[in-house]
Short mmCIF file of C-alpha atoms in Angstrom, two decimals:
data_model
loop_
_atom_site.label_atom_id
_atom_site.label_comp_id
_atom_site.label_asym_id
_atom_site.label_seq_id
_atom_site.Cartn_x
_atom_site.Cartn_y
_atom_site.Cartn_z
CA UNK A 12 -143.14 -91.00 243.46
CA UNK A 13 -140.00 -91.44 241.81
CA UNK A 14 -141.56 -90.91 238.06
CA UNK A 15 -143.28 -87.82 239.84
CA UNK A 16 -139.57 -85.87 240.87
CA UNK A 17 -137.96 -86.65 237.71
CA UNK A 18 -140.45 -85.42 235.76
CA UNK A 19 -140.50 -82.05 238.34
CA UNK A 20 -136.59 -81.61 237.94
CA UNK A 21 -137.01 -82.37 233.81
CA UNK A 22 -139.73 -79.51 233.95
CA UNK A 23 -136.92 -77.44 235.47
CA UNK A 24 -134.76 -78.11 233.19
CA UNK A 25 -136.25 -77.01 230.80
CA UNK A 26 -137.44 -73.63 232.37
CA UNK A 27 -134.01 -73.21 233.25
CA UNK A 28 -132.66 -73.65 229.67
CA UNK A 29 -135.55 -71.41 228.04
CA UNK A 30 -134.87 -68.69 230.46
CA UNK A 31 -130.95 -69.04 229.17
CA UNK A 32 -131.77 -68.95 225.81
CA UNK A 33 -134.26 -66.05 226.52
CA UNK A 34 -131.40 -63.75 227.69
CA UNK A 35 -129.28 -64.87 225.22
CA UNK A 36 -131.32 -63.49 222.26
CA UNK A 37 -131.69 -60.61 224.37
CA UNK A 38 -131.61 -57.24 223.01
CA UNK A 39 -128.95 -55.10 224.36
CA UNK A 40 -129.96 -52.56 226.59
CA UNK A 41 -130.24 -48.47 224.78
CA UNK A 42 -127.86 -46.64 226.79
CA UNK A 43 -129.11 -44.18 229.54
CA UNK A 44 -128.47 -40.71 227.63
CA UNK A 45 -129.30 -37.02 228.84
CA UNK A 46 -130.52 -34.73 226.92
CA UNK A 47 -132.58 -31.18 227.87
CA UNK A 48 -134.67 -29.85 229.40
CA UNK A 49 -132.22 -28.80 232.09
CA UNK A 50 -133.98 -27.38 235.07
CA UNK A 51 -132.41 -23.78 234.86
CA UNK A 52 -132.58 -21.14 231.89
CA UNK A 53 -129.13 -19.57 233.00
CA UNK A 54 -126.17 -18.91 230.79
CA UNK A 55 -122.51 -17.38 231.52
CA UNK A 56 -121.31 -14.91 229.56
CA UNK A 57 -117.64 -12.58 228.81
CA UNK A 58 -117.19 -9.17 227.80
CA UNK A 59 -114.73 -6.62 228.18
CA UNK A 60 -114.48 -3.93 230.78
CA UNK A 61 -112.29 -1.08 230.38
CA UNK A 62 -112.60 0.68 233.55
CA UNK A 63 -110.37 1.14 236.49
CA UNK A 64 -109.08 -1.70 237.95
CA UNK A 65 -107.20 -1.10 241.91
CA UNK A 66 -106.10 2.24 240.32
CA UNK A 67 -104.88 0.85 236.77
CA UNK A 68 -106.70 1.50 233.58
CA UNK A 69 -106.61 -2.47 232.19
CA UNK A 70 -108.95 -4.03 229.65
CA UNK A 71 -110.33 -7.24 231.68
CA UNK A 72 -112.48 -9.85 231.35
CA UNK A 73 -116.46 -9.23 232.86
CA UNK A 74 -118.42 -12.40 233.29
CA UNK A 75 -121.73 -11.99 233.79
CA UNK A 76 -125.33 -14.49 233.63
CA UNK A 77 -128.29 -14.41 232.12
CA UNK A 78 -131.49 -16.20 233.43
CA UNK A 79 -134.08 -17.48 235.20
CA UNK A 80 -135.64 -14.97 238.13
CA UNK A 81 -133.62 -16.23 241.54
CA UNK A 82 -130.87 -17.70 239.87
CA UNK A 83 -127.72 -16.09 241.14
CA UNK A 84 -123.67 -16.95 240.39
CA UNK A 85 -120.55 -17.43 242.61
CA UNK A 86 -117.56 -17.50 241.37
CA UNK A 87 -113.59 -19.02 242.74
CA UNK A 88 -110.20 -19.50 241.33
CA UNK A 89 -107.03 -19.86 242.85
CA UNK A 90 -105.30 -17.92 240.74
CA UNK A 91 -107.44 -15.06 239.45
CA UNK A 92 -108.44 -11.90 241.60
CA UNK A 93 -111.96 -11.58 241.36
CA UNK A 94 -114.32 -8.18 241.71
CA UNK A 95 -117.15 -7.36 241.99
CA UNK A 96 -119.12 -5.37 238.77
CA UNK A 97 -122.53 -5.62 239.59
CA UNK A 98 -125.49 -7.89 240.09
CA UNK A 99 -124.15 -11.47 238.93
CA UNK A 100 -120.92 -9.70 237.14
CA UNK A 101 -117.46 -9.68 238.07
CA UNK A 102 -114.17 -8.29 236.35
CA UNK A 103 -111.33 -11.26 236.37
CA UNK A 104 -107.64 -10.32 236.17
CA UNK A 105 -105.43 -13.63 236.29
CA UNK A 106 -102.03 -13.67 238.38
CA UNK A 107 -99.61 -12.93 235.42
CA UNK A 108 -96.64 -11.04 235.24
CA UNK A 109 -95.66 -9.40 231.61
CA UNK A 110 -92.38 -9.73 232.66
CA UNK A 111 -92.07 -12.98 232.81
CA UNK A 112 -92.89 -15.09 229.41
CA UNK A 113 -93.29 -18.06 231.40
CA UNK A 114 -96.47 -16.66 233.24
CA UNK A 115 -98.04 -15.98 229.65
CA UNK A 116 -98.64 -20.39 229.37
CA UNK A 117 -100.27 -20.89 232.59
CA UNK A 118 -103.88 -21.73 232.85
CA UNK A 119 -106.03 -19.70 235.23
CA UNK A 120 -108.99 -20.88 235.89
CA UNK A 121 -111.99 -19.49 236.97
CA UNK A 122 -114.85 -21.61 238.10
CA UNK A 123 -118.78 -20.16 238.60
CA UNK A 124 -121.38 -22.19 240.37
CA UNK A 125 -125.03 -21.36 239.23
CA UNK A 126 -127.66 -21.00 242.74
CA UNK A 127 -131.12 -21.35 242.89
CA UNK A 128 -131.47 -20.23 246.53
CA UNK A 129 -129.46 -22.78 248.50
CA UNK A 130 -129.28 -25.04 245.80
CA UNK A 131 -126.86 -25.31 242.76
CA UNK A 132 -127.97 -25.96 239.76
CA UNK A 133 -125.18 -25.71 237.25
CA UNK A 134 -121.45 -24.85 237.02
CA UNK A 135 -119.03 -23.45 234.51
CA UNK A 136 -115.10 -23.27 234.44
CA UNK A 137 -113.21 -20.47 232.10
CA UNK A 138 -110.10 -20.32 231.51
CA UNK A 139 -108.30 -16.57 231.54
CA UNK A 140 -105.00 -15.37 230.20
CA UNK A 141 -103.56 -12.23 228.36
CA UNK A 142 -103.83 -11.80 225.03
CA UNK A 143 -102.22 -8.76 223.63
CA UNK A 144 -100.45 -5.56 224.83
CA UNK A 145 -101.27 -1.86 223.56
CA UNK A 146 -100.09 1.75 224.55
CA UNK A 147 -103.53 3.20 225.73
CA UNK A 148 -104.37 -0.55 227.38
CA UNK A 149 -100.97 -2.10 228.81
CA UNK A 150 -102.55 -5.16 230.42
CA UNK A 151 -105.55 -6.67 228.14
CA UNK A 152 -107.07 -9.60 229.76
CA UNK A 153 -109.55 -12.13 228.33
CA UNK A 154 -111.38 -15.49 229.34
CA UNK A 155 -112.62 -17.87 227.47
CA UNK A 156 -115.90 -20.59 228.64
CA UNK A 157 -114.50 -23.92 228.38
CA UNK A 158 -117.67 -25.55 229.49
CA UNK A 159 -120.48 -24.95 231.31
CA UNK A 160 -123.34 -27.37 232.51
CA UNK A 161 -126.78 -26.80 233.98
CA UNK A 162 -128.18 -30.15 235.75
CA UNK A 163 -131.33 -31.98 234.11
CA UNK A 164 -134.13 -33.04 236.08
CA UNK A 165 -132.40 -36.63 236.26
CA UNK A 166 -129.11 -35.53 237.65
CA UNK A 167 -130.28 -34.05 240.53
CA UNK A 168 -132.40 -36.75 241.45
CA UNK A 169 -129.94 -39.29 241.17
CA UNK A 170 -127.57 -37.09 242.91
CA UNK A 171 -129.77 -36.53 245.95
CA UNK A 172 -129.38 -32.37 245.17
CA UNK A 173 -125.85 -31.34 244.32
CA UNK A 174 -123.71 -29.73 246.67
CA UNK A 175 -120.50 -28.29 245.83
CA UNK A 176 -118.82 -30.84 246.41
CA UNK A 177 -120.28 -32.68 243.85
CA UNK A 178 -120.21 -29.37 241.82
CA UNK A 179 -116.50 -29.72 242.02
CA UNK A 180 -116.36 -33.11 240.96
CA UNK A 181 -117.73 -32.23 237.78
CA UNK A 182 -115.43 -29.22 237.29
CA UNK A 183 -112.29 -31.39 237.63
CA UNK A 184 -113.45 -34.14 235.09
CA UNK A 185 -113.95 -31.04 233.15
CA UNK A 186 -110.70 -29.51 233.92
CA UNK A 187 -108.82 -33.09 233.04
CA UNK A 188 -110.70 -33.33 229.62
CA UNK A 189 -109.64 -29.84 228.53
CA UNK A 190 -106.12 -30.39 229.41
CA UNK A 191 -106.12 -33.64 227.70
CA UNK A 192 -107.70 -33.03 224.82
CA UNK A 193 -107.60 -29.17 224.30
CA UNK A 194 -111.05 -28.55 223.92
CA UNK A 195 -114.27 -29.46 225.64
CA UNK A 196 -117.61 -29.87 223.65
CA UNK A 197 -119.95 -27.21 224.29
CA UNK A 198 -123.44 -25.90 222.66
CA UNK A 199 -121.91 -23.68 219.65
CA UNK A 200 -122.23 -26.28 217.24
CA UNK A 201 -124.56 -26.24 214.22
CA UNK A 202 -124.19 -25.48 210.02
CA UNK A 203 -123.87 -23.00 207.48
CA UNK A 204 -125.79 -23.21 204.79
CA UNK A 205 -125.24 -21.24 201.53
CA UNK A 206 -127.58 -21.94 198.31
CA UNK A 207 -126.36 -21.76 194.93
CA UNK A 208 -127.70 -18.45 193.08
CA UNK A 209 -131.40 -18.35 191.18
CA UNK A 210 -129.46 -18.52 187.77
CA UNK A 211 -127.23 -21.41 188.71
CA UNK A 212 -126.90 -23.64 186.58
CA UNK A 213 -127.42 -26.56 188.92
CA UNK A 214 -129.13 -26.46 192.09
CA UNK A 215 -127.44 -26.95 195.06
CA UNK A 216 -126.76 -26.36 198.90
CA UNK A 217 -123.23 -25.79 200.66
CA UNK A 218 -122.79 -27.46 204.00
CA UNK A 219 -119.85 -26.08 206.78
CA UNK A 220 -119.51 -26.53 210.34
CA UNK A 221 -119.77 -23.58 212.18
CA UNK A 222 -117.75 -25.45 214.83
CA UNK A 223 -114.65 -27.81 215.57
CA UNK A 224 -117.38 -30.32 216.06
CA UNK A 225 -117.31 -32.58 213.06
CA UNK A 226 -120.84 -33.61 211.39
CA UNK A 227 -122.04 -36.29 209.89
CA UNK A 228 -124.92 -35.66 207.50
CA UNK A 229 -127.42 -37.98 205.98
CA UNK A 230 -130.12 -37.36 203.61
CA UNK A 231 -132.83 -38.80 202.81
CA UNK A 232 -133.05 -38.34 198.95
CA UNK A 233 -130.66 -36.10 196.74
CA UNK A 234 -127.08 -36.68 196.49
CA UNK A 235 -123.92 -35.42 198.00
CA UNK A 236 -121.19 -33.87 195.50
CA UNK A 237 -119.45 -37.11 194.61
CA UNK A 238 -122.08 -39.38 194.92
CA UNK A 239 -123.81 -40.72 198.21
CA UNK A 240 -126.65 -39.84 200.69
CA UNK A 241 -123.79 -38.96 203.10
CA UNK A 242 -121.15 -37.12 204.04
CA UNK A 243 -119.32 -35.14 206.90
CA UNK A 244 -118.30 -32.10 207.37
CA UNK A 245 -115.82 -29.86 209.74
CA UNK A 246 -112.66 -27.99 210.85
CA UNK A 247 -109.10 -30.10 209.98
CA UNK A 248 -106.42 -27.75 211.51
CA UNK A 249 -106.91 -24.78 209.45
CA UNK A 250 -109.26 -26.38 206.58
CA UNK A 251 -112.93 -26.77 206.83
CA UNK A 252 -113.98 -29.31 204.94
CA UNK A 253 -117.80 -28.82 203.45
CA UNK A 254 -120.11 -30.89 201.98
CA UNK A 255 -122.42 -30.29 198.56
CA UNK A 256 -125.49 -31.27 198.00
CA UNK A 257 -127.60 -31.53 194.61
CA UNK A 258 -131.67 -32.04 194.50
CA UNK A 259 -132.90 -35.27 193.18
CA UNK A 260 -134.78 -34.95 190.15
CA UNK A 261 -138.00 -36.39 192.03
CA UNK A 262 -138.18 -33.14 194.16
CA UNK A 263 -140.06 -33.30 197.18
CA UNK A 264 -139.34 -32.84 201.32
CA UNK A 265 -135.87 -34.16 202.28
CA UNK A 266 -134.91 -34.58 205.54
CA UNK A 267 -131.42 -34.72 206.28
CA UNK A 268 -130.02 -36.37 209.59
CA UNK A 269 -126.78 -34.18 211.63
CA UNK A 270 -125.02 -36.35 213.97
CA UNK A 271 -122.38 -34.15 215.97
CA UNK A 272 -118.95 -36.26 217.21
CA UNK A 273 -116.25 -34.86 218.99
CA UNK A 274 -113.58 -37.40 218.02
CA UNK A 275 -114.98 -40.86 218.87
CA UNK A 276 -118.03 -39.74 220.82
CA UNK A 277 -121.51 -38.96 220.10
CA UNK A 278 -122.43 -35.22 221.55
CA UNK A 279 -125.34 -34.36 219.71
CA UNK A 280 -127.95 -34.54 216.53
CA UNK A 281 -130.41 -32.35 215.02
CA UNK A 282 -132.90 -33.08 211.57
CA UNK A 283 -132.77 -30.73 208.96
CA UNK A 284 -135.91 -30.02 206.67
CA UNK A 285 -134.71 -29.09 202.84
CA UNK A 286 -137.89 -27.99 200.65
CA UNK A 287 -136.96 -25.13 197.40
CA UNK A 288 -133.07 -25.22 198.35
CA UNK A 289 -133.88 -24.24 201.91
CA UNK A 290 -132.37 -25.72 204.50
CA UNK A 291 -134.67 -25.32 208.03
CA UNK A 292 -133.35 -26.89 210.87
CA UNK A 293 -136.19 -28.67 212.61
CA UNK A 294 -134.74 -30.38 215.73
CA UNK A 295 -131.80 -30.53 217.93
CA UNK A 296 -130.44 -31.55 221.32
CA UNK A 297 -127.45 -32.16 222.72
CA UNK A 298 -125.99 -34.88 224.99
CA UNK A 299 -124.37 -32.72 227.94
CA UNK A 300 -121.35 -34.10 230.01
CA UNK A 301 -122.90 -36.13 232.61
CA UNK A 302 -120.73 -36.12 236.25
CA UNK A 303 -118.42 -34.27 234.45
CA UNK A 304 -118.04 -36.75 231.86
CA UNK A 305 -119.31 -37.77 228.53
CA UNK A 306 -121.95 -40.07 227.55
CA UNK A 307 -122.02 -43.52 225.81
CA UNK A 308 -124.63 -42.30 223.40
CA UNK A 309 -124.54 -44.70 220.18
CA UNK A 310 -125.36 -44.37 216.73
CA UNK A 311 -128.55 -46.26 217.09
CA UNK A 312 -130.18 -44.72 220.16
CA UNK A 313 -129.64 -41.59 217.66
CA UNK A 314 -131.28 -42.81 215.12
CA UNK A 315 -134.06 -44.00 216.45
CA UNK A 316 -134.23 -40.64 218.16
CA UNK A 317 -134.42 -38.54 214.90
CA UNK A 318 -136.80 -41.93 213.52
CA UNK A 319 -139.62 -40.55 215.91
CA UNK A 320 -139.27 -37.18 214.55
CA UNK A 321 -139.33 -38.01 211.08
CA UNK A 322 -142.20 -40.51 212.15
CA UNK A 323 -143.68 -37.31 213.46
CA UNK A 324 -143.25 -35.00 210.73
CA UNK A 325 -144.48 -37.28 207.88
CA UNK A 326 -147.76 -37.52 210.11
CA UNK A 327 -148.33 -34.22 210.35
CA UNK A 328 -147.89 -33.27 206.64
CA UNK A 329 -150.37 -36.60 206.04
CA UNK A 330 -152.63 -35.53 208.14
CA UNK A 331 -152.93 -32.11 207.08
CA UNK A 332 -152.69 -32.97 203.02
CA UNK A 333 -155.01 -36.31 203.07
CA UNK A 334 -152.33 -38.14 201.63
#
């Protein structure tokens, strides 16, 4: 009997110790990232209005959405008078006194709240200000979308449905970002590309950001200016930095990997197709603020990301060629 519980507790040992070592030589976990579909197709938008304004002629900001059937907007500040200019638009005119050149640094902010019936289903947060003063328009206001957010699928779920109070919550991470750091990351980035003339005498594709978003390219065959398969690209102060890139002499698809960073973090990728100094891009998504707050997305989940489509593409050409 005694033989019989050692040998029990030695058998549990040594489960014990193989489960330790089993979690030890565990693989991390792949973070948890959002990307699209979101559940809305709704968008803000800013444009001028030069009309009256409570019996002034003023240029002022119009916001105004774009979207889905049923989706509808309301929009809050508390320091911005707000009016109505029809279905889903409103003129903005922020409390600021020409007079006084300390009114001309304050932030007013306006924030919109995207409705699906009862339900929101995305937010955004401008900021508005004057900008510049003119004889026939003495008062010329202007807004500018900081960020704006419609919730995935996921979101909402884990969020039970989002009230406004969670709406809100999102807004001031926003807010707190943008006052930290100047800038909050929004869907505008992407590349130029510009190929080198027929007659060139070497072949060749220019790569700039069309954004302050830097990007980090990678190809898969070629060569960037200066040697390399990669390089980055982007806006430093009032220099934007581009990247060249020359053909190998093997010709042939290249794909060419874009990961987008804002500072440290990891917003977004997208695969590029290059075939004849053309530069098509193929994929993209973006990793939205989540809560009001960015995601740990890491180089790896990325990669494997943009692996699958490559995966994918190579199939597709084999399949259709025989090769």
């Amino acid at each position: 009997m005694k033989r019989f519980i050692i040998s029990v507790l030695a058998l549990a040992l040594a489960a014990a110790l193989l489960s330790c070592s089993e979690k030890g030589t565990e693989a991390p976990r792949a973070p948890t990232v959002v990307e699209e579909p979101v559940t809305a197709a709704v968008r803000l938008y800013v444009t001028r209005d030069y009309g009256q304004y409570q019996g002034e002629k003023e240029g002022l900001t119009k916001l105004y959405i774009c979207g889905d059937e049923g989706i509808t907007c309301v929009y809050e500040s508390d320091d911005c008078e707000i009016a109505d200019a029809g279905p889903g638009a409103v003129t903005v005119k922020p409390n600021i006194d020409p007079e006084r050149p300390a009114d001309l640094q304050k932030k007013n902010y306006v924030r919109a709240y995207f409705y699906r019936g009862g339900d929101i289903v995305g937010y955004a947060l401008c900021k508005c200000g004057m900008t510049m003063f003119s004889s026939s328009l003495p008062y010329d206001y202007a807004a500018y979308i900081i960020y704006q957010h419609v919730f995935t699928e996921g979101e909402l779920a884990r969020a039970g449905g989002v009230d406004k109070e969670y709406a809100d919550g999102c807004i001031g991470r926003v807010t707190a970002i943008y006052e930290d750091e100047g800038e909050v990351f929004s869907k505008e980035a992407g590349l130029r590309t510009l190929a080198s003339p027929p007659r060139a005498e070497k072949k060749s594709i220019t790569f700039s950001s069309l954004s302050n978003t830097d990007c980090m390219l990678t190809v898969s065959g070629g060569e960037f200016e200066g040697g390399g398969t990669s390089a980055s690209v982007g806006n430093k102060g009032a220099e934007n930095k581009s990247a060249v890139w020359y053909p190998g002499s093997d010709g042939g698809t290249v794909y060419m990997r874009v990961i987008y960073r804002r500072g440290d973090r990891i917003v977004g990728c997208a695969l590029y197709t290059i075939e004849d100094l053309g530069a098509e891009k193929t994929f993209e998504t973006y990793f939205p603020l989540v809560d009001g707050t960015y995601q740990d997305v890491t180089e790896e989940y990325v990669n494997g990301r943009l692996d699958g489509i490559v995966s994918a593409l190579t199939g597709a050409e084999t399949e259709v060629t025989g090769e």
